[in-house]
Coordinates of C-alpha atoms in Angstrom, one line a residue:
M952 CA 0.7 19.1 -39.2
I953 CA -2.0 17.7 -36.9
Y954 CA -5.0 19.8 -35.9
F955 CA -6.8 19.2 -32.6
I956 CA -10.5 19.8 -31.7
S957 CA -11.9 19.2 -28.2
E958 CA -15.6 19.0 -27.4
D959 CA -14.9 19.2 -23.7
S960 CA -13.5 22.2 -21.8
N961 CA -12.5 20.4 -18.5
S962 CA -10.8 17.1 -17.7
A963 CA -10.9 15.6 -21.2
H964 CA -9.4 18.9 -22.6
I965 CA -6.6 18.9 -20.0
F966 CA -5.8 15.3 -20.8
W967 CA -5.7 15.7 -24.6
L968 CA -3.6 18.9 -24.3
A969 CA -1.1 17.0 -22.2
V970 CA -1.0 14.3 -24.9
F971 CA -0.4 16.7 -27.7
N972 CA 2.1 18.8 -25.8
T973 CA 4.0 15.7 -24.9
F974 CA 4.0 13.8 -28.2
A975 CA 3.1 16.0 -31.2
K976 CA 6.0 17.8 -32.8
N977 CA 3.7 20.2 -34.5
Y978 CA 0.0 20.7 -33.7
K979 CA -2.6 23.4 -33.6
E980 CA -5.8 23.5 -31.4
I981 CA -8.8 24.9 -33.2
N982 CA -11.2 27.0 -31.1
T983 CA -14.4 28.9 -31.7
N984 CA -15.0 32.3 -30.0
I985 CA -18.3 34.1 -29.2
N986 CA -17.9 37.6 -27.8
G987 CA -14.3 36.8 -26.9
D988 CA -15.1 33.5 -25.0
V989 CA -13.9 30.1 -26.3
V990 CA -16.9 27.8 -26.9
Y991 CA -17.0 24.1 -26.3
G992 CA -19.7 21.5 -26.5
N993 CA -21.2 19.8 -29.5
T994 CA -22.7 23.0 -30.8
S995 CA -19.2 24.2 -31.7
L996 CA -17.9 21.0 -33.4
E997 CA -19.0 21.6 -37.0
E998 CA -17.8 25.2 -37.0
K999 CA -14.5 24.1 -35.5
V1000 CA -14.1 21.5 -38.2
D1001 CA -14.8 24.0 -41.0
N1002 CA -12.3 26.4 -39.4
A1003 CA -9.7 23.7 -39.3
L1004 CA -10.2 22.6 -42.9
N1005 CA -9.8 26.2 -44.1
L1006 CA -6.3 26.1 -42.6
M1007 CA -5.3 22.5 -43.5
K1008 CA -3.4 21.1 -46.4
K1009 CA -3.3 17.8 -48.1
G1010 CA -1.6 15.2 -45.9
D1011 CA -2.5 17.0 -42.6
A1012 CA -4.5 15.2 -39.9
L1013 CA -7.5 16.2 -37.9
F1014 CA -8.1 14.8 -34.4
I1015 CA -11.4 15.2 -32.7
A1016 CA -11.8 14.4 -29.0
F1017 CA -15.4 13.9 -28.1
D1018 CA -16.8 14.4 -24.6
N1019 CA -19.8 12.1 -25.0
I1020 CA -20.4 10.4 -28.3
G1021 CA -23.9 9.4 -27.2
S1022 CA -25.2 12.8 -26.3
P1023 CA -28.3 13.5 -28.5
L1024 CA -28.8 17.1 -27.4
Q1025 CA -26.9 20.3 -28.1
N1026 CA -26.6 23.1 -25.5
N1027 CA -29.4 24.9 -27.2
G1028 CA -31.8 22.0 -26.9
S1029 CA -31.7 20.8 -30.5
T1030 CA -30.6 17.3 -31.5
F1031 CA -27.0 16.4 -32.3
D1032 CA -26.5 13.2 -34.3
S1033 CA -22.9 12.1 -33.7
G1034 CA -23.1 9.5 -36.5
D1035 CA -24.1 12.1 -39.1
F1036 CA -21.5 14.5 -37.8
I1037 CA -18.7 11.9 -38.2
L1038 CA -19.9 10.9 -41.7
N1039 CA -20.1 14.5 -42.9
T1040 CA -16.7 15.3 -41.4
S1041 CA -15.2 12.2 -43.0
A1042 CA -16.5 13.3 -46.4
K1043 CA -15.1 16.8 -46.0
C1044 CA -11.7 15.4 -45.0
K1045 CA -11.6 13.0 -48.0
L1046 CA -12.2 15.9 -50.3
K1047 CA -9.1 17.6 -49.1
S1048 CA -7.1 14.4 -48.5
I1049 CA -7.1 15.0 -44.8
E1050 CA -6.6 12.1 -42.3
L1051 CA -9.4 12.0 -39.7
L1052 CA -8.7 10.6 -36.3
L1053 CA -11.4 10.3 -33.6
S1054 CA -11.5 9.4 -29.9
N1055 CA -12.8 5.9 -29.4
Y1056 CA -14.8 6.0 -26.2
Y1057 CA -18.4 6.6 -25.3
C1058 CA -17.4 9.4 -22.9
F1059 CA -14.1 10.5 -21.6
E1060 CA -14.7 8.9 -18.2
E1061 CA -14.3 5.5 -19.9
V1062 CA -10.6 6.2 -20.4
Y1063 CA -9.9 6.0 -16.7
I1064 CA -12.7 3.6 -15.8
T1065 CA -11.0 1.0 -18.0
Y1066 CA -7.4 1.9 -16.9
V1067 CA -6.1 -1.1 -15.0
E1068 CA -4.1 1.0 -12.6
L1069 CA -7.3 2.7 -11.2
E1070 CA -8.7 -0.7 -10.3
R1071 CA -5.5 -1.7 -8.6
L1072 CA -5.2 1.5 -6.6
C1073 CA -8.8 1.2 -5.5
K1074 CA -7.9 -2.3 -4.1
E1075 CA -4.5 -1.4 -2.6
D1076 CA -4.7 2.2 -1.4
N1077 CA -8.2 3.2 -0.7
K1078 CA -10.0 5.3 2.0
Q1079 CA -13.3 3.4 1.9
N1080 CA -15.4 1.3 -0.4
G1081 CA -12.3 0.7 -2.5
S1082 CA -12.6 -3.1 -2.9
M1083 CA -16.3 -3.0 -4.1
I1084 CA -15.6 -0.1 -6.4
A1085 CA -12.6 -2.0 -7.9
D1086 CA -15.1 -4.9 -8.6
V1087 CA -17.4 -2.4 -10.5
L1088 CA -14.4 -1.1 -12.5
K1089 CA -13.4 -4.7 -13.4
Y1090 CA -17.0 -5.4 -14.5
V1091 CA -17.2 -2.3 -16.7
R1092 CA -13.8 -3.0 -18.3
Y1093 CA -14.8 -6.6 -19.1
C1094 CA -18.0 -5.4 -20.7
I1095 CA -16.2 -2.8 -22.8
D1096 CA -13.5 -5.2 -23.9
N1097 CA -16.1 -7.7 -25.0
D1098 CA -18.5 -5.2 -26.6
I1099 CA -21.2 -5.8 -23.9
E1100 CA -23.5 -3.0 -22.7
Y1101 CA -22.6 -2.4 -19.0
Y1102 CA -25.2 0.2 -18.1
D1103 CA -27.9 -2.2 -16.9
K1104 CA -29.7 -0.8 -13.8
N1105 CA -30.6 -4.4 -12.8
N1106 CA -27.0 -5.3 -12.5
V1107 CA -25.6 -5.6 -9.0
Y1108 CA -22.5 -3.4 -9.7
V1109 CA -24.6 -0.7 -11.4
K1110 CA -27.0 -0.8 -8.5
Y1111 CA -24.1 -0.3 -6.0
I1112 CA -22.9 2.9 -7.6
I1113 CA -26.5 4.2 -7.8
S1114 CA -26.8 3.5 -4.0
L1115 CA -23.8 5.7 -3.5
V1116 CA -24.8 8.4 -6.0
P1117 CA -28.5 8.4 -6.8
N1118 CA -28.2 10.5 -10.0
A1119 CA -26.0 7.7 -11.4
G1120 CA -29.4 6.2 -12.3
I1121 CA -30.3 9.0 -14.7
N1122 CA -28.3 7.7 -17.7
K1123 CA -25.0 6.1 -18.7
E1124 CA -23.0 9.3 -18.7
H1125 CA -24.1 10.1 -15.1
F1126 CA -23.2 6.6 -14.1
D1127 CA -19.7 6.8 -15.6
D1128 CA -19.2 10.2 -14.0
A1129 CA -20.3 8.9 -10.6
L1130 CA -18.2 5.7 -10.8
L1131 CA -15.0 7.7 -11.8
R1132 CA -15.6 10.3 -9.0
Q1133 CA -16.1 7.6 -6.4
A1134 CA -13.1 5.5 -7.6
T1135 CA -10.6 8.3 -7.8
A1136 CA -11.7 10.0 -4.6
S1137 CA -11.2 6.8 -2.8
I1138 CA -7.4 6.7 -3.5
K1139 CA -5.6 7.6 -0.2
N1140 CA -2.2 8.9 -1.4
G1141 CA -1.8 11.3 -4.3
L1142 CA -3.7 13.8 -6.4
F1143 CA -5.8 11.4 -8.3
S1144 CA -9.3 12.8 -8.0
I1145 CA -11.2 13.2 -11.4
K1146 CA -14.3 15.3 -11.8
K1147 CA -16.0 17.2 -14.6
E1148 CA -15.8 20.7 -13.1
G1149 CA -12.9 23.1 -13.5
N1150 CA -9.4 21.6 -13.6
G1151 CA -10.9 18.3 -12.8
L1152 CA -8.1 15.9 -13.8
G1153 CA -5.9 14.9 -10.9
E1154 CA -2.3 15.8 -11.9
C1155 CA -0.7 12.7 -10.6
W1156 CA -2.2 10.8 -13.5
I1157 CA -0.4 12.8 -16.3
T1158 CA 2.2 15.1 -14.7
S1159 CA 5.8 14.3 -13.9
C1160 CA 6.1 13.6 -10.2
E1161 CA 9.2 15.7 -10.1
E1162 CA 7.4 18.6 -11.7
I1163 CA 4.5 18.3 -9.1
R1164 CA 7.0 18.4 -6.2
D1165 CA 8.9 21.3 -7.6
R1166 CA 5.8 23.3 -8.3
K1167 CA 4.5 22.7 -4.7
K1168 CA 7.9 23.3 -3.1
N1169 CA 7.1 26.6 -1.5
S1170 CA 3.4 25.9 -0.8
K1171 CA 1.6 25.0 2.4
V1172 CA 0.7 21.6 1.0
Y1173 CA 4.3 20.6 0.3
S1174 CA 4.6 18.3 3.3
T1175 CA 1.3 16.6 2.2
I1176 CA 2.8 16.1 -1.2
L1177 CA 5.9 14.5 0.2
H1178 CA 3.7 12.3 2.4
F1179 CA 1.8 11.2 -0.7
C1180 CA 4.9 10.5 -2.7
K1181 CA 6.4 8.5 0.2
N1182 CA 3.3 6.3 0.5
C1183 CA 2.2 6.3 -3.2
K1184 CA 1.1 2.9 -4.6
F1185 CA 0.8 4.1 -8.2
K1186 CA 2.8 1.9 -10.6
L1187 CA 4.1 5.0 -12.3
S1188 CA 5.3 6.6 -9.1
N1189 CA 8.3 8.9 -9.8
A1190 CA 7.7 8.6 -13.5
Y1191 CA 7.7 11.4 -16.2
S1192 CA 4.6 12.6 -18.0
K1193 CA 5.5 10.7 -21.2
E1194 CA 5.8 7.4 -19.3
K1195 CA 2.4 8.0 -17.5
L1196 CA 0.6 8.8 -20.8
I1197 CA 2.1 5.8 -22.6
H1198 CA 1.0 3.5 -19.8
I1199 CA -2.6 4.7 -19.9
N1200 CA -2.6 4.6 -23.7
K1201 CA -1.6 0.9 -23.6
N1202 CA -3.7 -0.2 -20.6
S1203 CA -7.1 1.4 -21.1
I1204 CA -9.8 1.6 -23.8
L1205 CA -7.4 3.9 -25.7
R1206 CA -5.4 0.8 -26.8
F1207 CA -8.2 0.0 -29.2
A1208 CA -7.9 3.5 -30.9
D1209 CA -6.5 3.8 -34.5
T1210 CA -3.6 5.9 -33.4
D1211 CA -1.4 5.5 -30.3
F1212 CA 0.2 8.5 -28.7
E1213 CA 3.8 7.8 -29.9
Q1214 CA 2.6 7.8 -33.5
L1215 CA 1.6 11.5 -33.0
E1216 CA 5.3 12.3 -33.3
N1217 CA 5.1 11.3 -37.0
Y1218 CA 3.0 14.3 -37.9
T1219 CA 5.3 17.2 -38.8

């Protein structure tokens, strides 16, 4: 069996649940509760790992999806060293002959920032600023693919996003969030907007188009959905969830990860 831990409670959590529900034959998500409420964030990671290991057997796998690998602070203000956490978790897993799998991005926003389809949609189906934002996406993807630090506030592309969203200049995570929000919000046709808050992952990225239309059939927005579908420029238009997820797996930073989505079917 494969056990799944998510640091994030919003868009990244929605994404990885879709991945496991689509590909994993047998998985269990590990949560931590305080006063009946599920706890996320890096303060909960170590406890979740220990809870998982108490349930796991030799040959099982543990997958941890980080929200932000570079975050030095916990929610309570104390420091969180992701490197130490990974080393300690790896040692615990080795003791029990557990396979450890980790997300491979700095923060979840990099998944879609490096997804080639987002850049293409910004060029071909944008409301405003799409062409320039597509250039920023291309710059960031090139830097990530070539192991170059892209968050340089003297760079013209970084400066452009800061000009649109001033708090993008606070740090790298704020920049990634601002870039992804601007890019996905600029897409004219479809439910593609991605943001941190709430159910912040546009369902057209990961949900079967047929399922979206069926779910909205009796709603006031159905005519809008049909308009989106008719004018959609997404390469995966009219595709199923599995096809969409495989495409992003193979055409984003996720292609460099140790495990691709289809391999999750091997864990029983």
